[in-house]
């Protein structure tokens, strides 16, 4: 089979280099172009600093950076873009690419709240992919976003509970420094420290969660109305966002019921078998001191889905209150892996 040519934008960054890792020997997509800031144009990937372990795969070492120019990418027959650009840069680049017929899978926040752009998490809202068809009627290509990395971990962990009539949720995150990109926070700020504020993170968690679980009506998404209170906190870990979640339900339940829901949760058929889809997207531990970023950040099978599963632990249920701690890989499930899975779903549904 002829593979689909794709470009990785932001290929020197932590998300970009995770894209490169995940796209080695991918059955559908072939990385044929890379871009970053202007100064990189003409240089080889092998000349760059590896900012994540294995982030400059041998297979792509000889690729040469193109200028960030959609016309050049289109002339190289790039059909798919995986974007790990900062939001201010991504806004115009991604719009231009979609206008030029390229299918964009983005990690940037710039287009997430656009009315016709879905924030796709296939296990939750594969049905929102219909918005991509609507975009394609207006322009040749489309933009599909994935969520902010904390929102992804939270919404994935909510999957088994979705029929429990959640009235209100209170969440507090413990977010790793890689969430801020490379080189991240100055060591003087984050070593031996915890920072109880991440710019604009809490509003993103609240509004993106509603949109992700929303339904499609007249070509737009009607968000699910939930009362969400979020504190987002930076902690001195490298990878893995942990979230403490407190759900208030309309009605009572018990531990065995909730534990059974988590254990028995299976992904929808639309997603099953995609190359980067974890067989069990939501895992459960009853070990008292888990999950921990050091041990649980790369969960997921098969091999290609490592880092794509989230894990729930510390479950406590008291009548209408359900509490737990969840952990997800912010760079894989919360970023590059999420976009690759979205592209695989779009390919399965013949949008690419
Ligand atoms: N880190 C996470 O956990 C995470 C999770 C979800 C979403 N995201 C989002 O993903 C995007 C990338 O994040 P990151 O963590 O990978 O950031 P990063 O490590 O700082 O990488 C940023 C990338 O963008 C490139 N870039 C910067 N300015 C540019 C410009 N003017 N023109 C072209 N390229 C430019 C950089 O290239 P140079 O090296 O040449 O400057 C680099 O390749 C951001 O929008 C972020 O919010 C990140």
Short mmCIF file of N, CA, C and O in Angstrom, two decimals, residues 271-352:
data_model
loop_
_atom_site.label_atom_id
_atom_site.label_comp_id
_atom_site.label_asym_id
_atom_site.label_seq_id
_atom_site.Cartn_x
_atom_site.Cartn_y
_atom_site.Cartn_z
N UNK A 271 -13.27 2.45 17.30
CA UNK A 271 -11.87 2.72 17.64
C UNK A 271 -11.04 1.44 17.70
O UNK A 271 -9.83 1.45 17.44
N UNK A 272 -11.70 0.34 18.03
CA UNK A 272 -10.98 -0.91 18.29
C UNK A 272 -10.14 -1.31 17.08
O UNK A 272 -10.57 -1.21 15.93
N UNK A 273 -8.90 -1.69 17.34
CA UNK A 273 -8.03 -2.19 16.29
C UNK A 273 -7.26 -1.11 15.54
O UNK A 273 -6.42 -1.45 14.70
N UNK A 274 -7.50 0.18 15.81
CA UNK A 274 -6.66 1.20 15.18
C UNK A 274 -5.24 1.02 15.71
O UNK A 274 -5.05 0.65 16.88
N UNK A 275 -4.23 1.29 14.86
CA UNK A 275 -2.86 0.92 15.26
C UNK A 275 -2.41 1.51 16.60
O UNK A 275 -1.71 0.85 17.36
N UNK A 276 -2.83 2.75 16.90
CA UNK A 276 -2.34 3.39 18.13
C UNK A 276 -3.39 3.34 19.25
O UNK A 276 -3.22 3.95 20.31
N UNK A 277 -4.50 2.62 19.03
CA UNK A 277 -5.54 2.54 20.05
C UNK A 277 -5.17 1.51 21.12
O UNK A 277 -4.83 0.37 20.78
N UNK A 278 -5.24 1.88 22.39
CA UNK A 278 -4.98 0.88 23.43
C UNK A 278 -6.16 -0.09 23.54
O UNK A 278 -7.32 0.33 23.44
N UNK A 279 -5.84 -1.36 23.72
CA UNK A 279 -6.92 -2.36 23.83
C UNK A 279 -7.81 -2.02 25.02
O UNK A 279 -9.03 -2.12 24.94
N UNK A 280 -7.19 -1.63 26.15
CA UNK A 280 -7.96 -1.18 27.31
C UNK A 280 -7.53 0.26 27.61
O UNK A 280 -6.47 0.49 28.18
N UNK A 281 -8.35 1.23 27.23
CA UNK A 281 -7.92 2.63 27.38
C UNK A 281 -7.94 3.13 28.83
O UNK A 281 -7.26 4.08 29.16
N UNK A 282 -8.76 2.47 29.68
CA UNK A 282 -8.85 2.92 31.07
C UNK A 282 -8.52 1.74 31.98
O UNK A 282 -9.25 0.74 32.01
N UNK A 283 -7.42 1.85 32.70
CA UNK A 283 -6.97 0.76 33.58
C UNK A 283 -7.31 1.12 35.03
O UNK A 283 -7.57 2.29 35.34
N UNK A 284 -7.26 0.12 35.89
CA UNK A 284 -7.69 0.31 37.27
C UNK A 284 -6.68 -0.34 38.20
O UNK A 284 -6.22 -1.46 37.94
N UNK A 285 -6.29 0.34 39.26
CA UNK A 285 -5.44 -0.28 40.27
C UNK A 285 -6.06 -0.09 41.65
O UNK A 285 -6.63 0.96 41.94
N UNK A 286 -5.93 -1.15 42.46
CA UNK A 286 -6.38 -1.04 43.86
C UNK A 286 -5.19 -0.99 44.80
O UNK A 286 -5.35 -1.04 46.01
N UNK A 287 -3.99 -0.91 44.21
CA UNK A 287 -2.78 -0.77 45.03
C UNK A 287 -2.80 0.62 45.64
O UNK A 287 -2.94 1.62 44.92
N UNK A 288 -2.61 0.66 46.98
CA UNK A 288 -2.87 1.92 47.69
C UNK A 288 -2.00 3.10 47.26
O UNK A 288 -2.45 4.24 47.30
N UNK A 289 -0.76 2.82 46.86
CA UNK A 289 0.14 3.93 46.55
C UNK A 289 0.33 4.14 45.06
O UNK A 289 1.33 4.68 44.62
N UNK A 290 -0.61 3.72 44.25
CA UNK A 290 -0.54 3.91 42.80
C UNK A 290 -1.83 4.57 42.34
O UNK A 290 -2.84 4.46 43.00
N UNK A 291 -1.81 5.25 41.16
CA UNK A 291 -0.73 5.32 40.18
C UNK A 291 0.35 6.33 40.58
O UNK A 291 0.10 7.25 41.34
N UNK A 292 1.55 6.11 40.00
CA UNK A 292 2.67 7.03 40.17
C UNK A 292 3.28 7.30 38.79
O UNK A 292 3.46 6.36 38.01
N UNK A 293 3.65 8.56 38.52
CA UNK A 293 4.27 8.85 37.21
C UNK A 293 5.48 7.96 36.93
O UNK A 293 5.67 7.49 35.81
N UNK A 294 6.30 7.68 37.94
CA UNK A 294 7.52 6.91 37.70
C UNK A 294 7.21 5.52 37.14
O UNK A 294 7.97 4.98 36.35
N UNK A 295 6.11 4.91 37.56
CA UNK A 295 5.83 3.53 37.17
C UNK A 295 4.70 3.38 36.15
O UNK A 295 4.61 2.37 35.48
N UNK A 296 3.81 4.36 36.09
CA UNK A 296 2.54 4.11 35.38
C UNK A 296 2.28 5.04 34.20
O UNK A 296 1.15 5.15 33.75
N UNK A 297 3.34 5.68 33.70
CA UNK A 297 3.08 6.69 32.68
C UNK A 297 3.11 6.13 31.25
O UNK A 297 2.68 6.80 30.32
N UNK A 298 3.57 4.90 31.11
CA UNK A 298 3.69 4.34 29.75
C UNK A 298 2.76 3.15 29.55
O UNK A 298 3.08 2.21 28.83
N UNK A 299 1.59 3.18 30.17
CA UNK A 299 0.70 2.02 30.08
C UNK A 299 -0.04 2.00 28.75
O UNK A 299 -0.31 3.04 28.15
N UNK A 300 -0.39 0.81 28.34
CA UNK A 300 -1.16 0.63 27.10
C UNK A 300 -0.56 -0.47 26.26
O UNK A 300 0.66 -0.55 26.10
N UNK A 301 -1.43 -1.32 25.73
CA UNK A 301 -1.02 -2.36 24.78
C UNK A 301 -1.89 -2.22 23.54
O UNK A 301 -3.02 -1.74 23.64
N UNK A 302 -1.40 -2.61 22.35
CA UNK A 302 -0.11 -3.20 22.02
C UNK A 302 1.04 -2.18 22.12
O UNK A 302 0.80 -1.04 22.52
N UNK A 303 2.24 -2.59 21.73
CA UNK A 303 3.45 -1.78 21.85
C UNK A 303 3.24 -0.35 21.30
O UNK A 303 3.65 0.63 21.91
N UNK A 304 2.58 -0.24 20.14
CA UNK A 304 2.38 1.07 19.52
C UNK A 304 1.49 1.98 20.37
O UNK A 304 1.47 3.20 20.17
N UNK A 305 0.75 1.38 21.30
CA UNK A 305 -0.18 2.17 22.14
C UNK A 305 0.38 2.45 23.53
O UNK A 305 -0.34 2.89 24.43
N UNK A 306 1.69 2.24 23.71
CA UNK A 306 2.29 2.53 25.02
C UNK A 306 2.13 4.01 25.35
O UNK A 306 2.46 4.88 24.52
N UNK A 307 1.61 4.30 26.53
CA UNK A 307 1.38 5.70 26.91
C UNK A 307 0.00 6.21 26.52
O UNK A 307 -0.35 7.36 26.79
N UNK A 308 -0.80 5.34 25.87
CA UNK A 308 -2.13 5.77 25.42
C UNK A 308 -3.24 5.41 26.41
O UNK A 308 -4.38 5.86 26.26
N UNK A 309 -2.95 4.58 27.40
CA UNK A 309 -3.98 4.23 28.39
C UNK A 309 -3.85 5.14 29.61
O UNK A 309 -2.75 5.54 29.98
N UNK A 310 -4.97 5.47 30.22
CA UNK A 310 -4.94 6.20 31.49
C UNK A 310 -5.24 5.20 32.60
O UNK A 310 -5.80 4.13 32.35
N UNK A 311 -4.83 5.54 33.80
CA UNK A 311 -5.07 4.61 34.91
C UNK A 311 -5.77 5.34 36.05
O UNK A 311 -5.47 6.51 36.34
N UNK A 312 -6.70 4.62 36.67
CA UNK A 312 -7.46 5.14 37.81
C UNK A 312 -7.06 4.36 39.05
O UNK A 312 -6.96 3.13 39.02
N UNK A 313 -6.85 5.07 40.16
CA UNK A 313 -6.57 4.41 41.43
C UNK A 313 -7.20 5.20 42.58
O UNK A 313 -7.89 6.19 42.36
N UNK A 314 -6.93 4.76 43.82
CA UNK A 314 -7.42 5.43 45.02
C UNK A 314 -8.94 5.66 44.99
O UNK A 314 -9.44 6.70 45.44
N UNK A 315 -9.66 4.68 44.44
CA UNK A 315 -11.12 4.85 44.31
C UNK A 315 -11.79 4.83 45.68
O UNK A 315 -11.52 3.94 46.50
N UNK A 316 -12.64 5.79 45.92
CA UNK A 316 -13.46 5.80 47.13
C UNK A 316 -14.87 6.20 46.73
O UNK A 316 -15.06 7.13 45.94
N UNK A 317 -15.85 5.47 47.29
CA UNK A 317 -17.25 5.78 46.95
C UNK A 317 -18.04 5.90 48.24
O UNK A 317 -17.97 5.02 49.11
N UNK A 318 -18.75 7.00 48.39
CA UNK A 318 -19.59 7.21 49.57
C UNK A 318 -20.92 7.80 49.11
O UNK A 318 -21.02 8.98 48.82
N UNK A 319 -21.92 6.92 48.97
CA UNK A 319 -23.25 7.32 48.49
C UNK A 319 -23.15 8.06 47.15
O UNK A 319 -22.89 7.43 46.15
N UNK A 320 -23.33 9.38 47.15
CA UNK A 320 -23.35 10.10 45.86
C UNK A 320 -21.99 10.74 45.53
O UNK A 320 -21.90 11.55 44.61
N UNK A 321 -20.96 10.38 46.29
CA UNK A 321 -19.64 10.95 46.04
C UNK A 321 -18.68 9.85 45.56
O UNK A 321 -18.52 8.83 46.22
N UNK A 322 -18.06 10.08 44.41
CA UNK A 322 -17.04 9.16 43.88
C UNK A 322 -15.73 9.94 43.80
O UNK A 322 -15.69 11.03 43.23
N UNK A 323 -14.67 9.38 44.40
CA UNK A 323 -13.37 10.06 44.36
C UNK A 323 -12.32 9.10 43.84
O UNK A 323 -12.35 7.91 44.13
N UNK A 324 -11.40 9.63 43.05
CA UNK A 324 -10.30 8.80 42.56
C UNK A 324 -9.15 9.69 42.11
O UNK A 324 -9.28 10.91 42.02
N UNK A 325 -8.02 9.02 41.84
CA UNK A 325 -6.85 9.70 41.28
C UNK A 325 -6.59 9.06 39.92
O UNK A 325 -6.68 7.83 39.79
N UNK A 326 -6.28 9.89 38.92
CA UNK A 326 -5.99 9.32 37.60
C UNK A 326 -4.66 9.88 37.10
O UNK A 326 -4.25 10.97 37.50
N UNK A 327 -4.01 9.11 36.23
CA UNK A 327 -2.72 9.52 35.68
C UNK A 327 -2.73 9.24 34.17
O UNK A 327 -3.21 8.20 33.73
N UNK A 328 -2.21 10.20 33.41
CA UNK A 328 -2.10 9.99 31.96
C UNK A 328 -0.78 10.56 31.46
O UNK A 328 -0.18 11.43 32.10
N UNK A 329 -0.34 10.08 30.31
CA UNK A 329 0.91 10.55 29.69
C UNK A 329 0.58 11.80 28.88
O UNK A 329 -0.08 11.72 27.84
N UNK A 330 1.04 12.95 29.36
CA UNK A 330 0.67 14.21 28.69
C UNK A 330 1.27 14.35 27.30
O UNK A 330 0.73 15.07 26.46
N UNK A 331 2.37 13.66 27.02
CA UNK A 331 3.02 13.82 25.71
C UNK A 331 2.52 12.80 24.68
O UNK A 331 2.58 13.05 23.49
N UNK A 332 2.03 11.66 25.17
CA UNK A 332 1.54 10.63 24.25
C UNK A 332 0.02 10.74 24.17
O UNK A 332 -0.54 11.30 23.24
N UNK A 333 -0.68 10.23 25.20
CA UNK A 333 -2.14 10.33 25.13
C UNK A 333 -2.61 11.79 25.05
O UNK A 333 -3.53 12.13 24.33
N UNK A 334 -1.93 12.65 25.82
CA UNK A 334 -2.37 14.04 25.88
C UNK A 334 -1.87 14.90 24.74
O UNK A 334 -2.19 16.10 24.69
N UNK A 335 -1.10 14.34 23.82
CA UNK A 335 -0.57 15.18 22.72
C UNK A 335 -0.39 14.35 21.46
O UNK A 335 -1.37 14.04 20.77
N UNK A 336 0.88 13.94 21.16
CA UNK A 336 1.16 13.35 19.85
C UNK A 336 0.35 12.08 19.57
O UNK A 336 -0.20 11.90 18.48
N UNK A 337 0.27 11.19 20.56
CA UNK A 337 -0.46 9.93 20.35
C UNK A 337 -1.94 10.18 20.09
O UNK A 337 -2.57 9.51 19.27
N UNK A 338 -2.48 11.18 20.78
CA UNK A 338 -3.90 11.53 20.57
C UNK A 338 -4.13 11.96 19.13
O UNK A 338 -5.10 11.53 18.48
N UNK A 339 -3.24 12.78 18.58
CA UNK A 339 -3.40 13.24 17.19
C UNK A 339 -3.23 12.09 16.20
O UNK A 339 -3.95 12.02 15.21
N UNK A 340 -2.27 11.21 16.47
CA UNK A 340 -2.06 10.09 15.54
C UNK A 340 -3.32 9.19 15.54
O UNK A 340 -3.80 8.77 14.48
N UNK A 341 -3.87 8.96 16.71
CA UNK A 341 -5.10 8.14 16.79
C UNK A 341 -6.25 8.83 16.03
O UNK A 341 -7.02 8.17 15.32
N UNK A 342 -6.36 10.14 16.16
CA UNK A 342 -7.40 10.87 15.42
C UNK A 342 -7.22 10.69 13.91
O UNK A 342 -8.20 10.50 13.18
N UNK A 343 -5.97 10.75 13.46
CA UNK A 343 -5.71 10.59 12.03
C UNK A 343 -6.03 9.16 11.58
O UNK A 343 -6.57 8.95 10.49
N UNK A 344 -5.74 8.20 12.44
CA UNK A 344 -6.06 6.81 12.08
C UNK A 344 -7.57 6.61 11.96
O UNK A 344 -8.06 5.91 11.07
N UNK A 345 -8.31 7.25 12.87
CA UNK A 345 -9.77 7.15 12.79
C UNK A 345 -10.27 7.82 11.50
O UNK A 345 -11.13 7.26 10.80
N UNK A 346 -9.74 9.01 11.20
CA UNK A 346 -10.16 9.72 9.99
C UNK A 346 -9.84 8.88 8.75
O UNK A 346 -10.64 8.83 7.80
N UNK A 347 -8.72 8.18 8.77
CA UNK A 347 -8.36 7.32 7.63
C UNK A 347 -9.34 6.15 7.53
O UNK A 347 -9.85 5.83 6.46
N UNK A 348 -9.65 5.54 8.69
CA UNK A 348 -10.61 4.41 8.68
C UNK A 348 -11.96 4.87 8.13
O UNK A 348 -12.63 4.13 7.42
N UNK A 349 -12.35 6.10 8.45
CA UNK A 349 -13.66 6.60 8.02
C UNK A 349 -13.59 7.30 6.66
O UNK A 349 -14.52 8.02 6.28
N UNK A 350 -12.47 7.10 5.96
CA UNK A 350 -12.27 7.59 4.58
C UNK A 350 -12.32 9.11 4.45
O UNK A 350 -12.73 9.65 3.44
N UNK A 351 -11.88 9.80 5.51
CA UNK A 351 -11.75 11.26 5.42
C UNK A 351 -10.38 11.66 4.92
O UNK A 351 -10.12 12.84 4.66
N UNK A 352 -9.47 10.71 4.84
CA UNK A 352 -8.13 10.98 4.28
C UNK A 352 -7.96 10.06 3.09
O UNK A 352 -8.25 8.86 3.21
#
